GROMACS .gro file of C-alpha atoms in nm:
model
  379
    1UNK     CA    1  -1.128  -0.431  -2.072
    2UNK     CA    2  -1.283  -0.168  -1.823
    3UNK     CA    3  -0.849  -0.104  -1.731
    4UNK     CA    4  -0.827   0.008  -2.070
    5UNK     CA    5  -1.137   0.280  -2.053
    6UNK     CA    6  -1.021   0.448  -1.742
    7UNK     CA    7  -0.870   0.775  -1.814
    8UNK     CA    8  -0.582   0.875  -1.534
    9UNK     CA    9  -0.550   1.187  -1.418
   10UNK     CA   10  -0.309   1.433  -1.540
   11UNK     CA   11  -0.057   1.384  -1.213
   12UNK     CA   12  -0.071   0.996  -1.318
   13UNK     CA   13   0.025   1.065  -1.664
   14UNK     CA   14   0.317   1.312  -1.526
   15UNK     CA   15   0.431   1.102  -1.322
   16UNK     CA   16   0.487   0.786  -1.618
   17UNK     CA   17   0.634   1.039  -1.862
   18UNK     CA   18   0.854   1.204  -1.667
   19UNK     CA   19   1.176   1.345  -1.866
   20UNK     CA   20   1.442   1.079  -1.775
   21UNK     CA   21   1.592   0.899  -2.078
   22UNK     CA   22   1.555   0.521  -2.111
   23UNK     CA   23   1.795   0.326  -2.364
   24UNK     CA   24   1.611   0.059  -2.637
   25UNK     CA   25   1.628  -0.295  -2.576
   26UNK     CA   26   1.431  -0.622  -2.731
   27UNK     CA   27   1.041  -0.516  -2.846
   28UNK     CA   28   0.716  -0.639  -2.723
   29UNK     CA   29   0.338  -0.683  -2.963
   30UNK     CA   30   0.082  -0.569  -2.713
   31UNK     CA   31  -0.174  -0.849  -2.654
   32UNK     CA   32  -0.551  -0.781  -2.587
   33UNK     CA   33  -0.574  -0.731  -2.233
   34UNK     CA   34  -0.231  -0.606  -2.205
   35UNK     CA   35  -0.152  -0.244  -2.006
   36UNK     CA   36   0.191  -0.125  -1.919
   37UNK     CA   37   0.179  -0.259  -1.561
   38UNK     CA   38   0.110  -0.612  -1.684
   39UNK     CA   39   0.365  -0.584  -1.956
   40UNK     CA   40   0.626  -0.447  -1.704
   41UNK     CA   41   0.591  -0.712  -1.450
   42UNK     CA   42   0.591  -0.995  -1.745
   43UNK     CA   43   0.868  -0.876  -1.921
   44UNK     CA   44   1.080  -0.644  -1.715
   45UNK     CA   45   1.035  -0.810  -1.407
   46UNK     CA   46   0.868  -0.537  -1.185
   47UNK     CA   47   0.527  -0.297  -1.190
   48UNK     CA   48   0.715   0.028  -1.106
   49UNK     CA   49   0.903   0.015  -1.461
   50UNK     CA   50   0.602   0.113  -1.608
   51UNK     CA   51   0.720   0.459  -1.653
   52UNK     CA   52   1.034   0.381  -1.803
   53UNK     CA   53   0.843   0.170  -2.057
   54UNK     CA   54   0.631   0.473  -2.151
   55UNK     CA   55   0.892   0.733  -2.163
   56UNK     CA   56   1.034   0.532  -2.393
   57UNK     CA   57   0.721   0.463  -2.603
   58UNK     CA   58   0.521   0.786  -2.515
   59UNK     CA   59   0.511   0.865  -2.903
   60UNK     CA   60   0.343   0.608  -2.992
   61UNK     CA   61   0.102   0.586  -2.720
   62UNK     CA   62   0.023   0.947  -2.700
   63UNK     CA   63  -0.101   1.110  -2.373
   64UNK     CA   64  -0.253   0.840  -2.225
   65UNK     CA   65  -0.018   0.586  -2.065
   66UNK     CA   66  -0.367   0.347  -2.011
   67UNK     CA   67  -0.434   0.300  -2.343
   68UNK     CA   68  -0.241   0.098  -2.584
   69UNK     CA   69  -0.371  -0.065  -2.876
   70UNK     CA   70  -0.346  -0.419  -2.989
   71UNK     CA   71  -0.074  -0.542  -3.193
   72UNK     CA   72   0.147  -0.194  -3.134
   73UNK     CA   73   0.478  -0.255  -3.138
   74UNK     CA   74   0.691  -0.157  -2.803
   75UNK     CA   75   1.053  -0.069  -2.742
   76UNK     CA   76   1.140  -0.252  -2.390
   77UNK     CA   77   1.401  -0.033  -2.198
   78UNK     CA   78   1.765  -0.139  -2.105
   79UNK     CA   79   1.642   0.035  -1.740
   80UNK     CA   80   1.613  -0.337  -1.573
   81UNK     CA   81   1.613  -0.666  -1.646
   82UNK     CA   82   1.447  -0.747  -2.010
   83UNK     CA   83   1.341  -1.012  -2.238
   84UNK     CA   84   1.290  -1.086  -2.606
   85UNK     CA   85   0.918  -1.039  -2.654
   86UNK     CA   86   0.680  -1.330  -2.562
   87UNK     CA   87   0.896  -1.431  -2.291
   88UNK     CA   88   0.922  -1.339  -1.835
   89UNK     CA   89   1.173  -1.248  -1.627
   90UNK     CA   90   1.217  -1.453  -1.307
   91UNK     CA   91   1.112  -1.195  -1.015
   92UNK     CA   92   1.454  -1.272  -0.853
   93UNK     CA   93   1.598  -1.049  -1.060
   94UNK     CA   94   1.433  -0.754  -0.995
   95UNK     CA   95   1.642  -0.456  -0.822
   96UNK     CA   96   1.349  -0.351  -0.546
   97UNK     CA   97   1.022  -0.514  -0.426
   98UNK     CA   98   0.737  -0.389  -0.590
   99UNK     CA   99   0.499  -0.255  -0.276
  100UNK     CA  100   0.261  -0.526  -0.351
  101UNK     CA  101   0.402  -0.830  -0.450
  102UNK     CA  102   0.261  -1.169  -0.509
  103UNK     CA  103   0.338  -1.529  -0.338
  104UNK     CA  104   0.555  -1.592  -0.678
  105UNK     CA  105   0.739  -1.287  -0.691
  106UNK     CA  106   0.825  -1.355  -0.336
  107UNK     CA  107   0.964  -1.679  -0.412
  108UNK     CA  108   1.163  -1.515  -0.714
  109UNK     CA  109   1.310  -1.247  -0.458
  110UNK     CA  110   1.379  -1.518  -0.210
  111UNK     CA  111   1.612  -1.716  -0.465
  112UNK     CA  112   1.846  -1.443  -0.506
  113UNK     CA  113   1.841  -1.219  -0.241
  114UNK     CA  114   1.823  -1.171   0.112
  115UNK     CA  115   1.486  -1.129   0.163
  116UNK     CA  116   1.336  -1.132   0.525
  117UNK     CA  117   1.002  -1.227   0.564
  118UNK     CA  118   0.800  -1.028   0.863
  119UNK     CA  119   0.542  -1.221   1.039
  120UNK     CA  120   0.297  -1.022   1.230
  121UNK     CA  121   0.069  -1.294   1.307
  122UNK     CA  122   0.017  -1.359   1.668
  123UNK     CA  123   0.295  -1.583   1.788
  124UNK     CA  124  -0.013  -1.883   1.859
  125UNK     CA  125  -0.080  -1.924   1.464
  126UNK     CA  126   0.296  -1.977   1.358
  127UNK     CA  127   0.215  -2.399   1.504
  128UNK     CA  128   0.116  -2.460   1.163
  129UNK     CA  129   0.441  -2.330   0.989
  130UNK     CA  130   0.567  -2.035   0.862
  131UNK     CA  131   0.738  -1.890   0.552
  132UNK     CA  132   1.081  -1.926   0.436
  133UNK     CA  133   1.317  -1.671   0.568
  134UNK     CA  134   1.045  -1.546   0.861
  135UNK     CA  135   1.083  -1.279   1.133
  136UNK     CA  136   0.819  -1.290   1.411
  137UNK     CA  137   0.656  -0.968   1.511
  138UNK     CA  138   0.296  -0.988   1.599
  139UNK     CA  139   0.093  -0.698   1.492
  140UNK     CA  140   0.028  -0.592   1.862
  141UNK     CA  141   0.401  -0.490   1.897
  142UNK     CA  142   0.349  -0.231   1.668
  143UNK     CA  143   0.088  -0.050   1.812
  144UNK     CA  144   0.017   0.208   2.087
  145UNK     CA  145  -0.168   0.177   2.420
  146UNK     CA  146  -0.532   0.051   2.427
  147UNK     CA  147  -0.635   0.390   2.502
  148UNK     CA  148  -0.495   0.514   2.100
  149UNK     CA  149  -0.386   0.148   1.947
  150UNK     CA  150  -0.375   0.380   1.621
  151UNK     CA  151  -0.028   0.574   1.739
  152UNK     CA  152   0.285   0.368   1.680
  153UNK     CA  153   0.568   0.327   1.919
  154UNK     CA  154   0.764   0.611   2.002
  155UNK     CA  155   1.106   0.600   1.820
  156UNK     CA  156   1.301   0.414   2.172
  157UNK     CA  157   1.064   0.164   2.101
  158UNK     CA  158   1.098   0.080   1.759
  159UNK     CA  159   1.454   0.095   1.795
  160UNK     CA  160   1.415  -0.177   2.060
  161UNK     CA  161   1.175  -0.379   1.846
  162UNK     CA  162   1.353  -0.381   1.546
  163UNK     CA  163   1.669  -0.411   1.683
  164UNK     CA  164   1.576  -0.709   1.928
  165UNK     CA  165   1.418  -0.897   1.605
  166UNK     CA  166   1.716  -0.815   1.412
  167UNK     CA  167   1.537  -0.711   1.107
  168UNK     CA  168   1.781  -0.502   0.908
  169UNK     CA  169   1.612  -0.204   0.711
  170UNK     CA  170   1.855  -0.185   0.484
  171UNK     CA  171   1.799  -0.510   0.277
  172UNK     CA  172   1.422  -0.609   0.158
  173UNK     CA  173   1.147  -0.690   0.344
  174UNK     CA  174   0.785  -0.830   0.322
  175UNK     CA  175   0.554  -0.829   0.530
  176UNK     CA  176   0.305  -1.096   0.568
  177UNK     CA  177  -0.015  -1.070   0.722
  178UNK     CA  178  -0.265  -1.377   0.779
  179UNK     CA  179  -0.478  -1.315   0.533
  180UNK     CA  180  -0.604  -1.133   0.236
  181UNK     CA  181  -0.932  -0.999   0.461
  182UNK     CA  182  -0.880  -0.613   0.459
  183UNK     CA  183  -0.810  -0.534   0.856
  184UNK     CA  184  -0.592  -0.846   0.769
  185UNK     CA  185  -0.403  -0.659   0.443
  186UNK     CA  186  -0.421  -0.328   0.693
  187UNK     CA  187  -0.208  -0.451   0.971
  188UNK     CA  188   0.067  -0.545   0.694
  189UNK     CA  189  -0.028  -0.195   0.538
  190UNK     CA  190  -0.020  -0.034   0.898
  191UNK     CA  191   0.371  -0.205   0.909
  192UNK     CA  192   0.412  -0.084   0.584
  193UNK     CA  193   0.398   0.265   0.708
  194UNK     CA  194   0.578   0.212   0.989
  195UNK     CA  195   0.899   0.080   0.807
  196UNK     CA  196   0.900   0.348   0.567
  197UNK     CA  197   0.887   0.636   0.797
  198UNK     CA  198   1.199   0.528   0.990
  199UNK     CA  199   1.394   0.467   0.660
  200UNK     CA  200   1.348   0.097   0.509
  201UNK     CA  201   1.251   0.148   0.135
  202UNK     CA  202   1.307  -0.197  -0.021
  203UNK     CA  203   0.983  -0.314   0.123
  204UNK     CA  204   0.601  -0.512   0.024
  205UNK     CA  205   0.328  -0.638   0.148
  206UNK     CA  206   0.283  -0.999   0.026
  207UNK     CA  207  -0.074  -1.008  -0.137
  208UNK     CA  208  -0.301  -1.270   0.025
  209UNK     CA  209  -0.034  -1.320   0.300
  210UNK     CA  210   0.041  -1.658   0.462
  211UNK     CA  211  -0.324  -1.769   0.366
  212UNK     CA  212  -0.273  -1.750  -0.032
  213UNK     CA  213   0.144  -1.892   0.048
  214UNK     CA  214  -0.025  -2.189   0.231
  215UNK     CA  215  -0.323  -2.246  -0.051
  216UNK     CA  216  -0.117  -2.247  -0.316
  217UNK     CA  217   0.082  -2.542  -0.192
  218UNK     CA  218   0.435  -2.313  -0.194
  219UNK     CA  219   0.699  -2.462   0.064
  220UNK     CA  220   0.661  -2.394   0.402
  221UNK     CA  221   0.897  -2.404   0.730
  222UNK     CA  222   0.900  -2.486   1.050
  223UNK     CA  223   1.113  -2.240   1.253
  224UNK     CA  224   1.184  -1.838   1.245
  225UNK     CA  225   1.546  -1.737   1.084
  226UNK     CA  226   1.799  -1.671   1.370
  227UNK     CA  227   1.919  -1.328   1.353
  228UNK     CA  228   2.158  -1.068   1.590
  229UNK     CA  229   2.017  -0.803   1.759
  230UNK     CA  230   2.188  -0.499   1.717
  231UNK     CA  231   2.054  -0.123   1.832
  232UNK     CA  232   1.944   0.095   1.514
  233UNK     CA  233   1.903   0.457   1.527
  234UNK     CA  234   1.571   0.615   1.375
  235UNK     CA  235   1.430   0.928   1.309
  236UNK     CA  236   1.075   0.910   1.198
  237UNK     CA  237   0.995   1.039   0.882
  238UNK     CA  238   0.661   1.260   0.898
  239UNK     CA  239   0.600   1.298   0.506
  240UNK     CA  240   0.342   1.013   0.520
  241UNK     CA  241   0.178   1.105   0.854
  242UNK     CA  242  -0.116   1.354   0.953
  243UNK     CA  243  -0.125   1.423   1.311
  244UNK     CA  244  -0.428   1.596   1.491
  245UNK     CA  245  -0.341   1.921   1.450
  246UNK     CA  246  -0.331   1.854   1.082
  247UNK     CA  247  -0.674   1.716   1.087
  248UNK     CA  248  -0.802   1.963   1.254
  249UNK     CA  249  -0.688   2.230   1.020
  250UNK     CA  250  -0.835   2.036   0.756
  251UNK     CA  251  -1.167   1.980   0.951
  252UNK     CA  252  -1.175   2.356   1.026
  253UNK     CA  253  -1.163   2.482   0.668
  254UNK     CA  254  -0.746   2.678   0.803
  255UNK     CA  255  -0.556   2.423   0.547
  256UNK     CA  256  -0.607   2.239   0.212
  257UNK     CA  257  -0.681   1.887   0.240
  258UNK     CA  258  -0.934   1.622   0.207
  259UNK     CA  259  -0.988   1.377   0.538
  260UNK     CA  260  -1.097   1.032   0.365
  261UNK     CA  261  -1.259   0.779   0.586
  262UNK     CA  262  -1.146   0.406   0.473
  263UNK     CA  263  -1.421   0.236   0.653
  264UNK     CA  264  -1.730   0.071   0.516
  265UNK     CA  265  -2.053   0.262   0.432
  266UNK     CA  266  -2.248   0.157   0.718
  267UNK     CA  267  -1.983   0.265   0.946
  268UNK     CA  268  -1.931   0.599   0.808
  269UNK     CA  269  -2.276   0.691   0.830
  270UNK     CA  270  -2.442   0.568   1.111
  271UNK     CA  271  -2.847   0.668   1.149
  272UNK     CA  272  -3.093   0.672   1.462
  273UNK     CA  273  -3.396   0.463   1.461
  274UNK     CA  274  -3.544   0.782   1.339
  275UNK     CA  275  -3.319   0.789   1.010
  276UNK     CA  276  -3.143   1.080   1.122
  277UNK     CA  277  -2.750   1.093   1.051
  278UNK     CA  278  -2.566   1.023   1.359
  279UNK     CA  279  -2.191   1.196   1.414
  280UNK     CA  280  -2.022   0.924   1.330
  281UNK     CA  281  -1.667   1.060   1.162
  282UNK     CA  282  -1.427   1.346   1.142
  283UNK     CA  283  -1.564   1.701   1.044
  284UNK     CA  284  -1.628   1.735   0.678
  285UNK     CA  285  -1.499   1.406   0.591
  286UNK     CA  286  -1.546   1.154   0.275
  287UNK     CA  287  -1.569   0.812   0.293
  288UNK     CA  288  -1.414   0.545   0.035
  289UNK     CA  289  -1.400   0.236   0.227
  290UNK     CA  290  -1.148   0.002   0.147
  291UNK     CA  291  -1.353  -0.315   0.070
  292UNK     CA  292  -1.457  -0.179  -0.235
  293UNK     CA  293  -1.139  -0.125  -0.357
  294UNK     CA  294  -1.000  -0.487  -0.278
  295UNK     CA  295  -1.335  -0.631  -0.428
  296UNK     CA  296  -1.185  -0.430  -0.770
  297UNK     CA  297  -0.895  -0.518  -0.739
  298UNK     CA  298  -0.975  -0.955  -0.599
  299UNK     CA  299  -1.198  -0.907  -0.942
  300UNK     CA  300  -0.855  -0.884  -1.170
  301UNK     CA  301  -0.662  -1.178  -1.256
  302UNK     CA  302  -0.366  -1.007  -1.192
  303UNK     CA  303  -0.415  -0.769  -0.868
  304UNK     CA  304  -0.073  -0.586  -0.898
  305UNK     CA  305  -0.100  -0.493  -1.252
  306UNK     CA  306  -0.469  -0.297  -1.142
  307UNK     CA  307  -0.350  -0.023  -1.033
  308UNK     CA  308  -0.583   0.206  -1.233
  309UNK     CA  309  -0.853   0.042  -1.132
  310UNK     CA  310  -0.722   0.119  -0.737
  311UNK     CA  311  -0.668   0.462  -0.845
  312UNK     CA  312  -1.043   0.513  -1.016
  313UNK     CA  313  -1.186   0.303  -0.705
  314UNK     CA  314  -1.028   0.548  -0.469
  315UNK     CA  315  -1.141   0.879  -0.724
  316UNK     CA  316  -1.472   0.783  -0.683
  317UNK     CA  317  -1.502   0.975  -0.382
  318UNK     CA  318  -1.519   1.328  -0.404
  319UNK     CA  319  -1.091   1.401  -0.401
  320UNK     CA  320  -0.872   1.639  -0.590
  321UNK     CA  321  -0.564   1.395  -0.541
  322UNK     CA  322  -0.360   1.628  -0.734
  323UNK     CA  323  -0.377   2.023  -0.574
  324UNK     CA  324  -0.428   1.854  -0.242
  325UNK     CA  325  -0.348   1.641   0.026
  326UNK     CA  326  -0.549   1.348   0.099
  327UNK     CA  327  -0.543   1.231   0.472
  328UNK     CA  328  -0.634   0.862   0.518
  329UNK     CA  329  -0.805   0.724   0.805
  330UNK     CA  330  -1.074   0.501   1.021
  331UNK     CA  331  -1.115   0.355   1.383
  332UNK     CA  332  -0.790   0.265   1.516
  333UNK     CA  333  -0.551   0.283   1.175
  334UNK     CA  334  -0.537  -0.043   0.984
  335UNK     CA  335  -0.785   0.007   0.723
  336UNK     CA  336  -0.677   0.398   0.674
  337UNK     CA  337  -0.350   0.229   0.629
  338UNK     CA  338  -0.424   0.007   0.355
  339UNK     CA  339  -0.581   0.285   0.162
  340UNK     CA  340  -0.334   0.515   0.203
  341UNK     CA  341  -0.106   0.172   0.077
  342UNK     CA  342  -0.320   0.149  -0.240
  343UNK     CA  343  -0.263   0.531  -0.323
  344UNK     CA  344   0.053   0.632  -0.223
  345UNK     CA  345   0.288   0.302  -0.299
  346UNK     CA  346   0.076   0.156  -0.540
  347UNK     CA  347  -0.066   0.400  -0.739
  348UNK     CA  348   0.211   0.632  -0.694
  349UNK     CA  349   0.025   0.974  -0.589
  350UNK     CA  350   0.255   1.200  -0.353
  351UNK     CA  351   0.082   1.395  -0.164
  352UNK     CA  352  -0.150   1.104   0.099
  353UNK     CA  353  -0.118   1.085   0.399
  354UNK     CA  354  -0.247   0.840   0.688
  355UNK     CA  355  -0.367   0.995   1.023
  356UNK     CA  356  -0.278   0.667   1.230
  357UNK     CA  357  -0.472   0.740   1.567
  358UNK     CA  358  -0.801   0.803   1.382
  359UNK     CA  359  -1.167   0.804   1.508
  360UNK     CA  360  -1.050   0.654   1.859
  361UNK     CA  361  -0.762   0.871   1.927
  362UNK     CA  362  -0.914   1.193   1.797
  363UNK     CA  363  -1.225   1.130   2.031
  364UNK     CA  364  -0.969   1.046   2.282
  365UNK     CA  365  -0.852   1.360   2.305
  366UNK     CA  366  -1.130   1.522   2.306
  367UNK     CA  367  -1.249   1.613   1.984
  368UNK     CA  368  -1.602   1.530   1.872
  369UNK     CA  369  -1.686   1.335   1.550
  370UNK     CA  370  -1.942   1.519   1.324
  371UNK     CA  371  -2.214   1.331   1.089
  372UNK     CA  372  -2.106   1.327   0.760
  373UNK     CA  373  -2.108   1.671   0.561
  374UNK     CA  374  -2.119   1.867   0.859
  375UNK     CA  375  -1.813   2.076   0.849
  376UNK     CA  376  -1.755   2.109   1.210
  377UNK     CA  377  -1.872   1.888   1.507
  378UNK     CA  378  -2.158   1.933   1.710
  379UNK     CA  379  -2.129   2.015   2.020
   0.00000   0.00000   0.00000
């Protein structure tokens, strides 16, 4: 399979083989089609113990974690739940949410732990039900004014719109968009981000959202969880974010960095009737828009075990992921979001960042976009 053909990039491999011990458990006989996401979510019960599988195993694999041969025999690790070989593990037993995480592995969480479900639907689409365990707190809540809907809430904000819904960052949470349309997947991405940078770390975005709950026939309810407010102090966490000062150090050749524009193709390069290239994006940005790396991934059978694919999808743009940092972005945040979701949670690379306000609050304050491969915006 085209999974098994992709060769990962040194960083990737570092970061699976890293030097912590793991302790034997049952074995596993890889299957075709197998890869050590798919065999960690089937057997240990979660995607991130991947690496623990090949630290364990990394002698008989060899260098590269994404290819494993047929009918080679793996130790499991003791590192989380386990089974004998040929047999899952319910998802309700695993320890923390993987950052994507499917309608099924929601329903595992949800029958052993106190999951809370985040709706950010507007409040006029919960009439038809919503899930178990829900939270309302519409999309638009978390955004800034209509002048830069990109920058989130300052941090008395938050507080207040946490605290009023009562969601509790120290236990898990998923959030659930309405669909698995990408400015659909971004908003939950966009939340994502948000949660994260003022502390929460148990937390996923539910693949597909309500749409792929409701399709599949899974139990819905009819009314939103009572909780009690309380009044939670934040600090924001900047790791994660580029602001414009960042950008423009990028833009202006005074930092390291790649600016990565997540929206389509036709977007990203806009032409005059003439053909010529129209500024359009930041200075001396790339573009990798998002849609083609949900079309990989909506390809897969299994969408959380791709995460090479998502990784290859996104290195098909013209990015050193490794020696530099990768600044994520697009109109007003969502889709910049979603691809900074796909490389830093899911594929695990450290050093992306999202620059939230994007194209409309860099223009806002008064920066000019540039066509693409100019280096610095014409004037």
């Amino acid at each position: 399979m085209f999974r098994q053909m992709i060769l990962i990039s040194a960083a990737m491999v570092a970061v699976l083989a890293g030097t912590s011990a793991a302790l034997a458990c049952a074995s596993y006989q890889v299957r075709p089609g197998d890869t050590l996401s798919k065999i960690a979510r089937s057997e240990l019960g979660s995607i991130e113990l991947a690496g623990e599988l090949y630290r364990l195993n990394a002698t008989i694999i060899g260098g590269n974690p994404n290819t494993i041969e047929v009918g080679t025999i793996l130790t499991l690790p003791c590192g989380g739940p386990q089974a004998s070989a040929g047999s899952s593990v319910a998802a309700s037993a695993v320890a923390t949410l993987s950052p994507l995480t499917d309608t099924a592995g929601l329903e595992g969480a949800m029958a052993a732990r106190r999951v809370q479900v985040v709706d950010i639907r507007p409040t006029d689409k919960l009439s038809n039900g919503v899930l178990p365990r829900t939270i309302s707190l519409p999309f638009g809540a978390w955004r800034g004014p209509q002048e830069n809907p990109g920058a989130p809430p300052d941090l008395a904000d938050l507080a207040a719109l946490i605290g009023a819904a009562g969601l509790r960052l120290d236990r898990p949470i998923v959030i659930a968009s309405g669909s698995a349309a990408p400015m659909s997947m971004g908003r939950a991405a966009y939340v994502y981000w948000i949660l994260k940078s003022v502390g929460a770390r148990d937390i996923a975005v539910l693949d597909g959202g309500v749409a792929r709950w409701q399709d599949e026939g899974r139990e819905m309810g009819v009314a939103l969880v009572r909780t009690r407010a309380y009044l939670p102090e934040l600090t924001f966490d900047n790791t994660w974010r580029a602001d414009t000062d960042d950008v423009q150090a990028i833009a202006s050749g005074a930092a390291k960095g790649t600016l990565l524009d997540a929206r389509p193709a036709g977007v990203f390069q806009r032409r005059s009737a003439q053909g010529q290239s129209l500024p359009s994006t930041l200075p001396g940005a790339g573009n990798s828009p998002v849609t083609a790396t949900l079309k990989s991934m909506r390809q897969e059978s299994d969408p959380v075990a791709s995460v090479y694919e998502m990784l290859a999808s996104l290195k098909a743009a013209p990015v050193n992921w490794e020696s530099e940092t990768v600044v994520s972005f697009c109109n007003t945040g969502e889709l910049g979001a979603l691809n900074w979701f796909f490389a830093s949670e899911v594929a695990g690379i450290q050093n992306v960042k999202l620059f939230p306000e994007s194209v409309v609050g860099w223009k806002g304050q008064g920066h000019a976009l540039a066509a693409p491969g100019e280096s610095a915006p014409t004037e």
